[in-house]
Coordinates of C-alpha atoms in Angstrom, one line a residue:
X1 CA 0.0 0.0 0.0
X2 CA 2.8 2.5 1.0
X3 CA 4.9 1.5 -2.1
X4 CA 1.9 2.1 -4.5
X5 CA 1.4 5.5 -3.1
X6 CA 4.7 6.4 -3.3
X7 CA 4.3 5.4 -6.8
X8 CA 1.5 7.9 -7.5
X9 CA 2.7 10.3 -5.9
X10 CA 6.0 10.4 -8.0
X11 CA 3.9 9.2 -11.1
X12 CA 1.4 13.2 -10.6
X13 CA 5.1 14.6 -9.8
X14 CA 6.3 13.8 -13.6
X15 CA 2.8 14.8 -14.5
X16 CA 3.2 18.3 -13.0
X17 CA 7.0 18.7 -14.2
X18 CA 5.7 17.6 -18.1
X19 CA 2.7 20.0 -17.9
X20 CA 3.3 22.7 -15.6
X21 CA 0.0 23.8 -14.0
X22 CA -2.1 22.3 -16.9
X23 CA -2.1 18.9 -14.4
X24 CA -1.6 19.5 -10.3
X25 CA -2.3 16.9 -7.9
X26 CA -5.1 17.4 -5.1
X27 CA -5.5 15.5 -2.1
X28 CA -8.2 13.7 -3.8
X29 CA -6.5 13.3 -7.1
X30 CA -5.2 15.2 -10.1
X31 CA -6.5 17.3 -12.2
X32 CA -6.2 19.1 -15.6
X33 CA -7.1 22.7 -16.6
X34 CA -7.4 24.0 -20.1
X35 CA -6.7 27.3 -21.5
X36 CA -8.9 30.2 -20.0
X37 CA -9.1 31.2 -23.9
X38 CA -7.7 30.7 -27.1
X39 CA -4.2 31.8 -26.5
X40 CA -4.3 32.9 -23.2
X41 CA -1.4 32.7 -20.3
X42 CA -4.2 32.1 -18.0
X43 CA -4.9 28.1 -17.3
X44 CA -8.8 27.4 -15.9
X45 CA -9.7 24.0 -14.0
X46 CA -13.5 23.9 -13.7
X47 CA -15.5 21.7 -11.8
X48 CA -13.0 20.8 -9.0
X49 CA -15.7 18.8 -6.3
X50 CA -14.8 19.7 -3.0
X51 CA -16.7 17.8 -1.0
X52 CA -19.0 15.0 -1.8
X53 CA -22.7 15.5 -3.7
X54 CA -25.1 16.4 -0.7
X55 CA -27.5 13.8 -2.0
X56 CA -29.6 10.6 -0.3
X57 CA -28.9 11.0 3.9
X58 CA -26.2 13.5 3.3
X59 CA -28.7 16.0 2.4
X60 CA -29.2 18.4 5.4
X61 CA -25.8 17.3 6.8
X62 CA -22.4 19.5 7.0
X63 CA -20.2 18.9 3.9
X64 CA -18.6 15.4 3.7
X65 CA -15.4 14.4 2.1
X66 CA -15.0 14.0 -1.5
X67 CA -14.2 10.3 -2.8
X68 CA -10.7 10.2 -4.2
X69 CA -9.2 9.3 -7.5
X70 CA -6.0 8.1 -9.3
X71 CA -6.8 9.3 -12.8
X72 CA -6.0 12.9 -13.6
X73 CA -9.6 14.2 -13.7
X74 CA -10.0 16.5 -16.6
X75 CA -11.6 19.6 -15.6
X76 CA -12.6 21.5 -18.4
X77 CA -16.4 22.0 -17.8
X78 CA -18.2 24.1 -15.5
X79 CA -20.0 21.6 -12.5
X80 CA -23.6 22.1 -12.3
X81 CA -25.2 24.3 -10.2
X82 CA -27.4 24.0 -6.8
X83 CA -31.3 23.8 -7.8
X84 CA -32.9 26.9 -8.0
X85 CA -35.8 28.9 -9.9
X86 CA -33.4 29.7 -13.1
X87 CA -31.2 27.5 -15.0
X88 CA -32.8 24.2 -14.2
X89 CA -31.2 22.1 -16.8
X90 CA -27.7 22.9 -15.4
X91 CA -28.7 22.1 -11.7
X92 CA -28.0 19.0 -9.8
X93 CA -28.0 18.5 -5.8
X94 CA -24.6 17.2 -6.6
X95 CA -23.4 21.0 -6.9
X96 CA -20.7 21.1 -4.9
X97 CA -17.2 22.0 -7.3
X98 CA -15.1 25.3 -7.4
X99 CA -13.1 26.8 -10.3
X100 CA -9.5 27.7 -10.3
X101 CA -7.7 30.8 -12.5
X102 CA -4.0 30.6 -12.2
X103 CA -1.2 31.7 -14.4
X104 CA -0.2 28.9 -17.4
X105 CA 3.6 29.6 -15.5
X106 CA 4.5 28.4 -12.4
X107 CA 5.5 31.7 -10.2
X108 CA 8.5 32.0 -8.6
X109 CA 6.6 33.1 -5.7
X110 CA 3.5 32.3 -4.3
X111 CA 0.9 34.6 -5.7
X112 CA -2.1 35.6 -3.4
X113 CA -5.9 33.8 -3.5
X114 CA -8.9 35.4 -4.0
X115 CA -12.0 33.2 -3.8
X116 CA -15.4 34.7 -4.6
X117 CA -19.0 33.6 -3.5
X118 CA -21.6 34.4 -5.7
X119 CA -24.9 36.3 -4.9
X120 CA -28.3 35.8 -6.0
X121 CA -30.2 36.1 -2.5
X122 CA -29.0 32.4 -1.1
X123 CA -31.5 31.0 -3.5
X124 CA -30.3 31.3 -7.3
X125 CA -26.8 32.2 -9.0
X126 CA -23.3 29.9 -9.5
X127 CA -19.6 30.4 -9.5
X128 CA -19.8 30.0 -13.2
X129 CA -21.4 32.8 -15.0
X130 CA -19.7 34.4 -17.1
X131 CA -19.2 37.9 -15.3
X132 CA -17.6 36.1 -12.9
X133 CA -14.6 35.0 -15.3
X134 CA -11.3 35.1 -13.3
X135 CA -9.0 35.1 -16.4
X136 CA -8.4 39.0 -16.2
X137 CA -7.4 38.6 -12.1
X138 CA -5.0 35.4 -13.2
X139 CA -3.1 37.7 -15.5
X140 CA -2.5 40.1 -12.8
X141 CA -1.0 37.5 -10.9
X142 CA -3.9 36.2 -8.7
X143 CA -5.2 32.7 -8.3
X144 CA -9.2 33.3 -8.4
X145 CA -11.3 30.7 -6.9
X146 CA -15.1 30.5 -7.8
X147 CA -17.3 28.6 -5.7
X148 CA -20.8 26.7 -5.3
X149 CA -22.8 26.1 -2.5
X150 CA -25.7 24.5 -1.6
X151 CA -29.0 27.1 -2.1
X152 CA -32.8 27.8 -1.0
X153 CA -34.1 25.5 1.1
X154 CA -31.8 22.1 0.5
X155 CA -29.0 24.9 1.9
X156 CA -30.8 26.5 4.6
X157 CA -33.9 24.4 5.9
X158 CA -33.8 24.3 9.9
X159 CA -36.2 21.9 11.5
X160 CA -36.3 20.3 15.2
X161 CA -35.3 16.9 14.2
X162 CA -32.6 18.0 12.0
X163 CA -31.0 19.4 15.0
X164 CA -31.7 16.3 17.0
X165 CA -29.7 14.3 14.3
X166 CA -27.3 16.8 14.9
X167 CA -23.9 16.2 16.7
X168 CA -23.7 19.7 17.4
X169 CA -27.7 20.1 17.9
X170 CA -28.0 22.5 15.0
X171 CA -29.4 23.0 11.9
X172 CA -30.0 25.3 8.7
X173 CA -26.2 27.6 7.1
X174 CA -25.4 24.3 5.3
X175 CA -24.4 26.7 2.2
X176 CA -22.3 28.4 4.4
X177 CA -20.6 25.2 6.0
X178 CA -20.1 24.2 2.1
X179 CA -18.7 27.7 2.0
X180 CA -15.9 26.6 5.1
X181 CA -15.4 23.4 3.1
X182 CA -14.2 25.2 -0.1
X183 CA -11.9 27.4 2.1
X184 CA -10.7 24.5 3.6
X185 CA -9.8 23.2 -0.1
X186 CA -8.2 26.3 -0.4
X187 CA -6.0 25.9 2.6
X188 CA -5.0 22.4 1.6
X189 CA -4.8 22.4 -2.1
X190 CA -4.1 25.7 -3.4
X191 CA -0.5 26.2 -3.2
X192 CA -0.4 23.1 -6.0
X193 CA -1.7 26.1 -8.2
X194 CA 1.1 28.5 -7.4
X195 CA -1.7 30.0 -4.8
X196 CA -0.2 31.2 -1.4
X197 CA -2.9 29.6 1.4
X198 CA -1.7 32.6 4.0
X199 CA -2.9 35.2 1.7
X200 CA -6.6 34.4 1.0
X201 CA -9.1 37.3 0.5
X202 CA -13.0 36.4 0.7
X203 CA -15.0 38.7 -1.7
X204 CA -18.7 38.4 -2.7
X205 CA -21.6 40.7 -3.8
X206 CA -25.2 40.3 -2.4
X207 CA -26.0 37.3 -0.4
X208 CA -22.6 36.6 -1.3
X209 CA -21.6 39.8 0.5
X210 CA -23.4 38.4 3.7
X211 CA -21.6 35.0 3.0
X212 CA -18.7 37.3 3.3
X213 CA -20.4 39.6 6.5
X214 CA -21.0 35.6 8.2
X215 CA -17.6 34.1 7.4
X216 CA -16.1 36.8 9.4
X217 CA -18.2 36.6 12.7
X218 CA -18.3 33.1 12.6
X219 CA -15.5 31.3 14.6
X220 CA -15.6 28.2 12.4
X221 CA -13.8 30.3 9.7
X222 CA -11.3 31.5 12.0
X223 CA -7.8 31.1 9.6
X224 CA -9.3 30.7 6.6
X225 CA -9.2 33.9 5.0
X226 CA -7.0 36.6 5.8
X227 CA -8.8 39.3 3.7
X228 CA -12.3 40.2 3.3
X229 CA -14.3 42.3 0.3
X230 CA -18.0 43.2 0.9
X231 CA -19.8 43.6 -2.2
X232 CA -23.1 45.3 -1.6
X233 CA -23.7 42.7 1.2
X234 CA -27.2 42.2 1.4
X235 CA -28.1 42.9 5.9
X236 CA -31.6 43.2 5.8
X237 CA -32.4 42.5 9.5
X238 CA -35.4 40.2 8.5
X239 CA -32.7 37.5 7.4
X240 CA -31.4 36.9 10.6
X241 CA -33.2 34.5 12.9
X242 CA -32.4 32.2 15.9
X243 CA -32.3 28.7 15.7
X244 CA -34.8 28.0 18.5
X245 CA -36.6 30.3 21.2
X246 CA -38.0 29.4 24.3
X247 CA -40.5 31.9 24.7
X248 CA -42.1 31.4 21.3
X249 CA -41.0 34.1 19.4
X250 CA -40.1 33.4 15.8
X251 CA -37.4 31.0 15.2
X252 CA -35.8 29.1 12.4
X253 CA -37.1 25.8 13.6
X254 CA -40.2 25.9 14.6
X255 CA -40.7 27.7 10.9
X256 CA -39.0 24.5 9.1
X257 CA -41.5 22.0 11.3
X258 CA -44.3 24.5 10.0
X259 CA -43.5 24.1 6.8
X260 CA -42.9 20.2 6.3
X261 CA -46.1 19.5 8.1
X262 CA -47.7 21.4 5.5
X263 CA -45.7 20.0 2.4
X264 CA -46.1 15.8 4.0
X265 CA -49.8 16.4 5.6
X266 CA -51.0 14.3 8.0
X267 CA -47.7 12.2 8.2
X268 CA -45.4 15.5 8.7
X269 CA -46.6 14.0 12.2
X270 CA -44.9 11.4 12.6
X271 CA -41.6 13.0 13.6
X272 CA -39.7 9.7 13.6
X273 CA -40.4 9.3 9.8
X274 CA -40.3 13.2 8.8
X275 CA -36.7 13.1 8.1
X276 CA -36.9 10.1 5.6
X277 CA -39.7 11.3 4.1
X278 CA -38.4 14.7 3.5
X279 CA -35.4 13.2 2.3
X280 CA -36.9 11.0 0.0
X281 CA -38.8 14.7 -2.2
X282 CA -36.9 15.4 -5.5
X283 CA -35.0 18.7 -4.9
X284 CA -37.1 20.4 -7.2
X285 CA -40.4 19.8 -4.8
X286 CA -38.2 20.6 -1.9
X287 CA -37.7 24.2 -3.9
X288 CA -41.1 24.2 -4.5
X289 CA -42.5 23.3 -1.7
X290 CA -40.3 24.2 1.6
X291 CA -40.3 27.8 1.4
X292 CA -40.2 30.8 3.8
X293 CA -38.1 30.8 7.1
X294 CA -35.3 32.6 7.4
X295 CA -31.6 32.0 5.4
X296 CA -29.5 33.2 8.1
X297 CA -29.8 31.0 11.5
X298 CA -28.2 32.3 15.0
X299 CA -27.2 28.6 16.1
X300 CA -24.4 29.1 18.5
X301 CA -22.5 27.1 16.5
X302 CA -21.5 28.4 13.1
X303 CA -22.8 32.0 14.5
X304 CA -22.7 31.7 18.0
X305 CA -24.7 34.9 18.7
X306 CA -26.4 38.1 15.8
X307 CA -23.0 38.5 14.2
X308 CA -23.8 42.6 14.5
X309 CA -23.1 41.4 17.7
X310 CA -20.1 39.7 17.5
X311 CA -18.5 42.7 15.3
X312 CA -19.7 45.1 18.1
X313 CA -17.8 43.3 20.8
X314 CA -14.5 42.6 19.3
X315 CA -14.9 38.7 18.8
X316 CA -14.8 38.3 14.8
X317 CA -11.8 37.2 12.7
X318 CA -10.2 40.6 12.5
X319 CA -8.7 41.3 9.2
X320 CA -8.5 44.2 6.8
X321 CA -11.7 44.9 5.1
X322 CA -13.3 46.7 2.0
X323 CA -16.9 47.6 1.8
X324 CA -18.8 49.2 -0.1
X325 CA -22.5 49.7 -1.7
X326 CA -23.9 51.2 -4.8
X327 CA -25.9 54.4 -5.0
X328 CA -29.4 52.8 -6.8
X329 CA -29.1 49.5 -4.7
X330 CA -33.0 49.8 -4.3
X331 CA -34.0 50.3 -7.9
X332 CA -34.1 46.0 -8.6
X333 CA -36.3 45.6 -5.6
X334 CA -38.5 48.4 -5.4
X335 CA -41.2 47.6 -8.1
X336 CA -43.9 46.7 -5.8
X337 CA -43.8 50.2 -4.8
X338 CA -45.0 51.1 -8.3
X339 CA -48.3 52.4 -8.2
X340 CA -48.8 52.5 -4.8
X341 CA -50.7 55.5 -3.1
X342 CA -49.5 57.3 0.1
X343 CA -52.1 55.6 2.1
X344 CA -50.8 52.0 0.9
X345 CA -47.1 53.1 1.2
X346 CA -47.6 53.8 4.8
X347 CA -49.2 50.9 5.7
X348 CA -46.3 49.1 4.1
X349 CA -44.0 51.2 5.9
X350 CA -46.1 49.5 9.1
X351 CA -45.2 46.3 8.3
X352 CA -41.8 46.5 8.2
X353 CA -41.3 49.0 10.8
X354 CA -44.1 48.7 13.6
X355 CA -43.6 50.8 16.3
X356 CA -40.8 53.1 14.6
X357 CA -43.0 54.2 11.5
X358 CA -43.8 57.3 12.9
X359 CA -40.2 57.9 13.2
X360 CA -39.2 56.8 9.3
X361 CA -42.5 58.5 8.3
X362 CA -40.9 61.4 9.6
X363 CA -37.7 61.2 7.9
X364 CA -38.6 60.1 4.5
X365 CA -41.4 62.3 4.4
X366 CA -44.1 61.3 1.0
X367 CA -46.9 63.8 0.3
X368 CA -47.5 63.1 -3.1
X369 CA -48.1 59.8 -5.0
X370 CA -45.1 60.5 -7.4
X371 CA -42.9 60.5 -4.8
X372 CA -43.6 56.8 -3.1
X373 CA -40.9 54.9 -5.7
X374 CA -38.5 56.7 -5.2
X375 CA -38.5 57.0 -1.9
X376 CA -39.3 53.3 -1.5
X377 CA -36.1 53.0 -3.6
X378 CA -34.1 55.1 -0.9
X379 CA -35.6 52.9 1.9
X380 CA -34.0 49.8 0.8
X381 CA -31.1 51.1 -0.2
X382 CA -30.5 52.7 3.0
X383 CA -31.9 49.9 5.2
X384 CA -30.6 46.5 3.5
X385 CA -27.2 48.2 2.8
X386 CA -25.5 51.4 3.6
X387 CA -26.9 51.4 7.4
X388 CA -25.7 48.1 8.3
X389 CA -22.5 48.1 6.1
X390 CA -21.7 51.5 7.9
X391 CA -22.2 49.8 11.5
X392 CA -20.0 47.0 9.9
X393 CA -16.8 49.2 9.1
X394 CA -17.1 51.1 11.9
X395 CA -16.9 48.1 14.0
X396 CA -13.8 47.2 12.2
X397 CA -12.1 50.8 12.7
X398 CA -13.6 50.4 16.4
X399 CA -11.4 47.2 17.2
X400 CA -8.2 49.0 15.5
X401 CA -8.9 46.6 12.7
X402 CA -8.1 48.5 9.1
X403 CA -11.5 49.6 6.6
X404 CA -11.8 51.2 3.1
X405 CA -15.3 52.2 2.2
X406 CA -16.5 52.8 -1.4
X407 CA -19.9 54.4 -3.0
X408 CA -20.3 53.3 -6.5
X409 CA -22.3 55.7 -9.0
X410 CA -21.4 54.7 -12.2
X411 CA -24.6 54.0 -14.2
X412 CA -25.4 50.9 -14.9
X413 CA -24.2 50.4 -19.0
X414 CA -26.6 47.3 -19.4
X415 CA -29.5 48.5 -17.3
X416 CA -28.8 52.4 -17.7
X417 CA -32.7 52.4 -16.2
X418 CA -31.8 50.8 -12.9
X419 CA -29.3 53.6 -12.8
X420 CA -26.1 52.6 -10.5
X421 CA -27.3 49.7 -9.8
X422 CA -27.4 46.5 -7.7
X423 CA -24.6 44.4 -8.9
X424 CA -23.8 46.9 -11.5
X425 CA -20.4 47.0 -10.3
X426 CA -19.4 43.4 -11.0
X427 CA -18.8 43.6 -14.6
X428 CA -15.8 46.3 -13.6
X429 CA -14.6 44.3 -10.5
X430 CA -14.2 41.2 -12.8
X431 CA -13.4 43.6 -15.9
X432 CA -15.6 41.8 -17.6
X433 CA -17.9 44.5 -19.4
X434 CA -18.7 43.6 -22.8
X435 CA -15.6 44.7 -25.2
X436 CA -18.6 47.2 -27.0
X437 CA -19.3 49.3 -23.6
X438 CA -15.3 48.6 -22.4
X439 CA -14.2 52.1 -23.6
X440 CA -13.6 55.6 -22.0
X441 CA -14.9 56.2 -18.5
X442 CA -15.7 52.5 -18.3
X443 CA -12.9 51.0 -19.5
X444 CA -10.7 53.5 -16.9
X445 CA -13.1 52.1 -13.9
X446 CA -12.7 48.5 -14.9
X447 CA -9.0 49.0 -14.9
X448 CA -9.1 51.2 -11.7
X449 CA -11.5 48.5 -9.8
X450 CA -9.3 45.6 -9.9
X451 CA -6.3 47.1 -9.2
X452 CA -7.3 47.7 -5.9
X453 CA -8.9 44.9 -5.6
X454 CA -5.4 43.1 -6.8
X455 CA -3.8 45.4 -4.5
X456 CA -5.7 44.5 -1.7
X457 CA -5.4 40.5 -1.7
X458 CA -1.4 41.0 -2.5
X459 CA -1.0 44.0 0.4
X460 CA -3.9 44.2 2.5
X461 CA -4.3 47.6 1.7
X462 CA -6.0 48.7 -1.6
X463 CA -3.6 51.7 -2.7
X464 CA -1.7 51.4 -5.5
X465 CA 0.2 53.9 -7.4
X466 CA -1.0 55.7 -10.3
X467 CA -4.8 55.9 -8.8
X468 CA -6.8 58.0 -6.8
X469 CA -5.9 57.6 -3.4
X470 CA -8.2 55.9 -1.3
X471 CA -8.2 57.0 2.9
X472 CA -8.7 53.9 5.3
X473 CA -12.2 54.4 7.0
X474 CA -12.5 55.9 10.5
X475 CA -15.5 56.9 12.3
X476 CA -14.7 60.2 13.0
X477 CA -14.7 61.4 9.4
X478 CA -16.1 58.7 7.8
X479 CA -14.4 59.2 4.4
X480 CA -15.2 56.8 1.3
X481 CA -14.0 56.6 -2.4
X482 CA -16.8 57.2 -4.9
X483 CA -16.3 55.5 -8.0
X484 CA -17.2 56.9 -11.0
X485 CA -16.0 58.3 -14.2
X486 CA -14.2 61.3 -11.8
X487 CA -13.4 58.8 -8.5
X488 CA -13.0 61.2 -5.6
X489 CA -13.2 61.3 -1.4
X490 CA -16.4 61.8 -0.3
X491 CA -17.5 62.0 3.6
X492 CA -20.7 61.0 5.7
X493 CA -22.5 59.0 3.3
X494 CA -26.0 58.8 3.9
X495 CA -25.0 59.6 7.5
X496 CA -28.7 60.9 8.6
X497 CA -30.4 58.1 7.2
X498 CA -28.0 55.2 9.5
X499 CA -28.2 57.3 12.4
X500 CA -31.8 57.9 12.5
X501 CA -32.2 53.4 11.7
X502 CA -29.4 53.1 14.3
X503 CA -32.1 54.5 16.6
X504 CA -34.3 52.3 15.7
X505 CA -32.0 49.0 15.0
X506 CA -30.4 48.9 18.9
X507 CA -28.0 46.3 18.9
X508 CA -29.5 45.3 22.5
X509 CA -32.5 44.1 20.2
X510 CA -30.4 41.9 18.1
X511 CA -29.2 39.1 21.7
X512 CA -31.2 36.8 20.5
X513 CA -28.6 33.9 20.5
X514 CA -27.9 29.6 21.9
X515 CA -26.2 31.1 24.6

């Protein structure tokens, strides 16, 4: 057994020195890449599984070891994707594989890692779509890492006897555990790709922006990354939820049990059977069927208390930070609003807000019907976003930890309606704009965009010479980059607005936690 191997060990050895990083070895085999394109310097391996398909009883369970192999395991196709609402002919349960960017040549020197989590509201999206190409990071000497994770409710159902099955008497974040198991790849794997495992920067947009927001309060991800990038994190305060509560207020569990009964009847009853049972669905009726509840559980295991919380305090992995949001965030999600009188805009402002709504009446005063979309628009951009990524970095800057803050205004170039959009900003992180609108102001953004974002895995600091300056974030003066076709220092952004839903967001009404 030893001899044999030795044997393939020395046999992926040759196979690296023959082909450079077109063939690496893995812990749980070789692989190939392929050329990012025609010609390129850049190799890509897609479809790397991380950890085995979450499928039969290992659905609902943490992320398992992949099975090994001793053929080099050609990666030159995308993996599919978790089930969700779009793309159904590309999903599978089995969804768990990455994708790896590296230079064609071997560096000298370890280069640093930058491993991105994809948005799309922990319910839809992929590591593979195309704006989320990593050739153009690879040829400025990062190794980019794309990743799946498990989505909706197959990655975030919570239920009572889930937890009970439970070694750690927990359940629901099993897309972010699938998250910790692709860093953990990372850590063990990456350096095979000329990646350096001690200089990792998370970055996501959108729910992948809260994967990011989670990763670093959660004290299972401790080591794993020692950089972080918050895209547009998505914080609305309704996605947070404890696990359980004693009192009966609204928890993640007793939602899951709610819904199962309803989806198996009269035997969702039977609590010995309802796990076999639920297991047995096709994931497409689980996505169907097992909705609501909340995405983000308070467990006291991966998140042991509201991770505002654990920011506040001091107690999150503590590494430099960027964040940032865009100036139209609201625009995608405001079209309910549409229409709406001031009458019905109020009581939707009740809703949300209950005992407060005199208060945000007050500040985002409507008198006329013209003026509840926009205003709706400001609402969510302020509350899902610039409030809570504001209390974010100025918990970093609190705990001496180093911030950079950005506001990004550039109009949208493929939804100019949506104005500077949600996600808009992507397409010039990635440089990835398509090569008709990759000219003038854009193209200088792209090119501006990730060099600092280069900057930032390689340094920890995203100021590089030969671009507008950008000042580290501190809560006196509260200074942010704006990013648009003139970048510039700006100060206080949407200050009025966080205070006033500070008032009304206390963090003492946020410990609820497994304590």
């Amino acid at each position: 057994m030893i001899r044999s191997s030795l044997a393939s060990i020395f046999a992926i050895a040759l196979t690296c020195q023959a082909f450079g990083l077109d063939s690496v070895p893995t812990d749980a085999g070789p692989v190939s890449g392929v050329e990012a394109s025609e010609g390129s310097d850049v190799t890509v391996f897609r479809g790397i599984p991380f950890a085995a398909p979450p499928v039969g009883e290992l659905r609902w369970q943490p992320p398992q070891p992949v099975e090994s192999w001793e053929e080099t395991r050609v990666c030159d196709t995308f993996g599919p994707i978790s089930w969700q609402g779009k793309n159904q002919g590309k999903c599978n349960e089995d969804c768990l594989y990455l994708n790896v960017w590296t230079p064609k040549e071997k560096p000298a020197e370890k280069l640093p890692v930058m491993v991105w989590i994809h948005g799309g509201g922990l319910r839809s999206g992929s590591g593979s779509l195309k704006n989320y190409d990593g050739e153009e990071f690879a040829k400025r000497g990062v190794v980019l890492v794309t990743i799946n994770y498990r989505l909706g409710a197959l990655g975030y159902f919570a239920h009572p006897e889930l937890s009970k099955e439970s070694s750690e008497g927990v359940s629901g974040n099993y897309g972010f555990l699938d998250q910790i198991a692709a860093l953990k790849w990372v850590q063990r794997n990456i350096e095979a790709f000329g990646g350096d495992k001690d200089r990792v920067t998370i970055f996501g947009e959108s729910a992948g922006g809260t994967s990011v927001f989670v990763l670093g309060a959660s004290p299972l991800a401790k080591g794993l990354f020692h950089r972080s990038i918050l895209q547009s994190a998505w914080l609305d305060p309704g996605i947070f939820q404890p696990l359980s509560a004693a009192d009966g207020e609204p928890n993640a569990e007793a939602a899951g049990a709610e819904i199962a009964a309803k989806v198996l009847g009269a035997n969702g009853k039977l609590t010995k059977d309802v796990l076999a049972q639920l297991r047995a669905l096709p994931a497409k009726q689980i996505l169907d069927q097992l909705k609501g509840g909340s995405p983000v559980t308070i467990d006291g295991h991966f998140l042991p208390k509201h991770p505002e919380l654990i920011f506040a305090e001091g107690s999150h992995n503590q590494v430099p930070t960027i964040a940032g949001t865009n100036r139209d965030e609201g625009t995608m999600f405001a079209g309910g609003a549409a229409g709406l009188s001031v009458e019905q805009f109020e009581k939707r402002t009740q809703q949300v807000f209950g005992e407060s709504t005199d208060t945000v009446l007050e500040f985002y005063q409507v008198e006329e019907n013209k003026q509840v979309l926009p205003t709706t628009v400001q609402m969510i951009t302020d509350g899902w976003f610039v409030q809570p990524t504001r209390r974010y970095a100025r918990a970093i800057a609190k705990s001496d930890g180093k911030a950079w803050m950005y506001h990004f205004e550039r109009v949208s170039p493929n939804w100019t309606f949506l104005g500077a959009a949600h996600a808009a900003e992507i397409v010039f992180v990635f440089n990835t704009l398509n090569e008709s609108k990759m000219k003038g102001a854009n193209k200088e953004i792209a090119e501006a965009m990730i060099s600092y974002w280069v900057q930032f895995a390689k340094t920890g600091d995203p100021n590089v010479e030969g671009f507008h300056a950008w000042p580290a974030y501190n809560a006196a003066d509260e200074k942010h980059l704006v990013i648009d076709a003139e970048f510039k220092v700006e100060s206080k952004l949407r200050c009025e607005a966080c205070e006033m839903l500070d008032s009304i967001r206390t963090l003492d009404e946020l410990k609820v936690s497994k304590e």
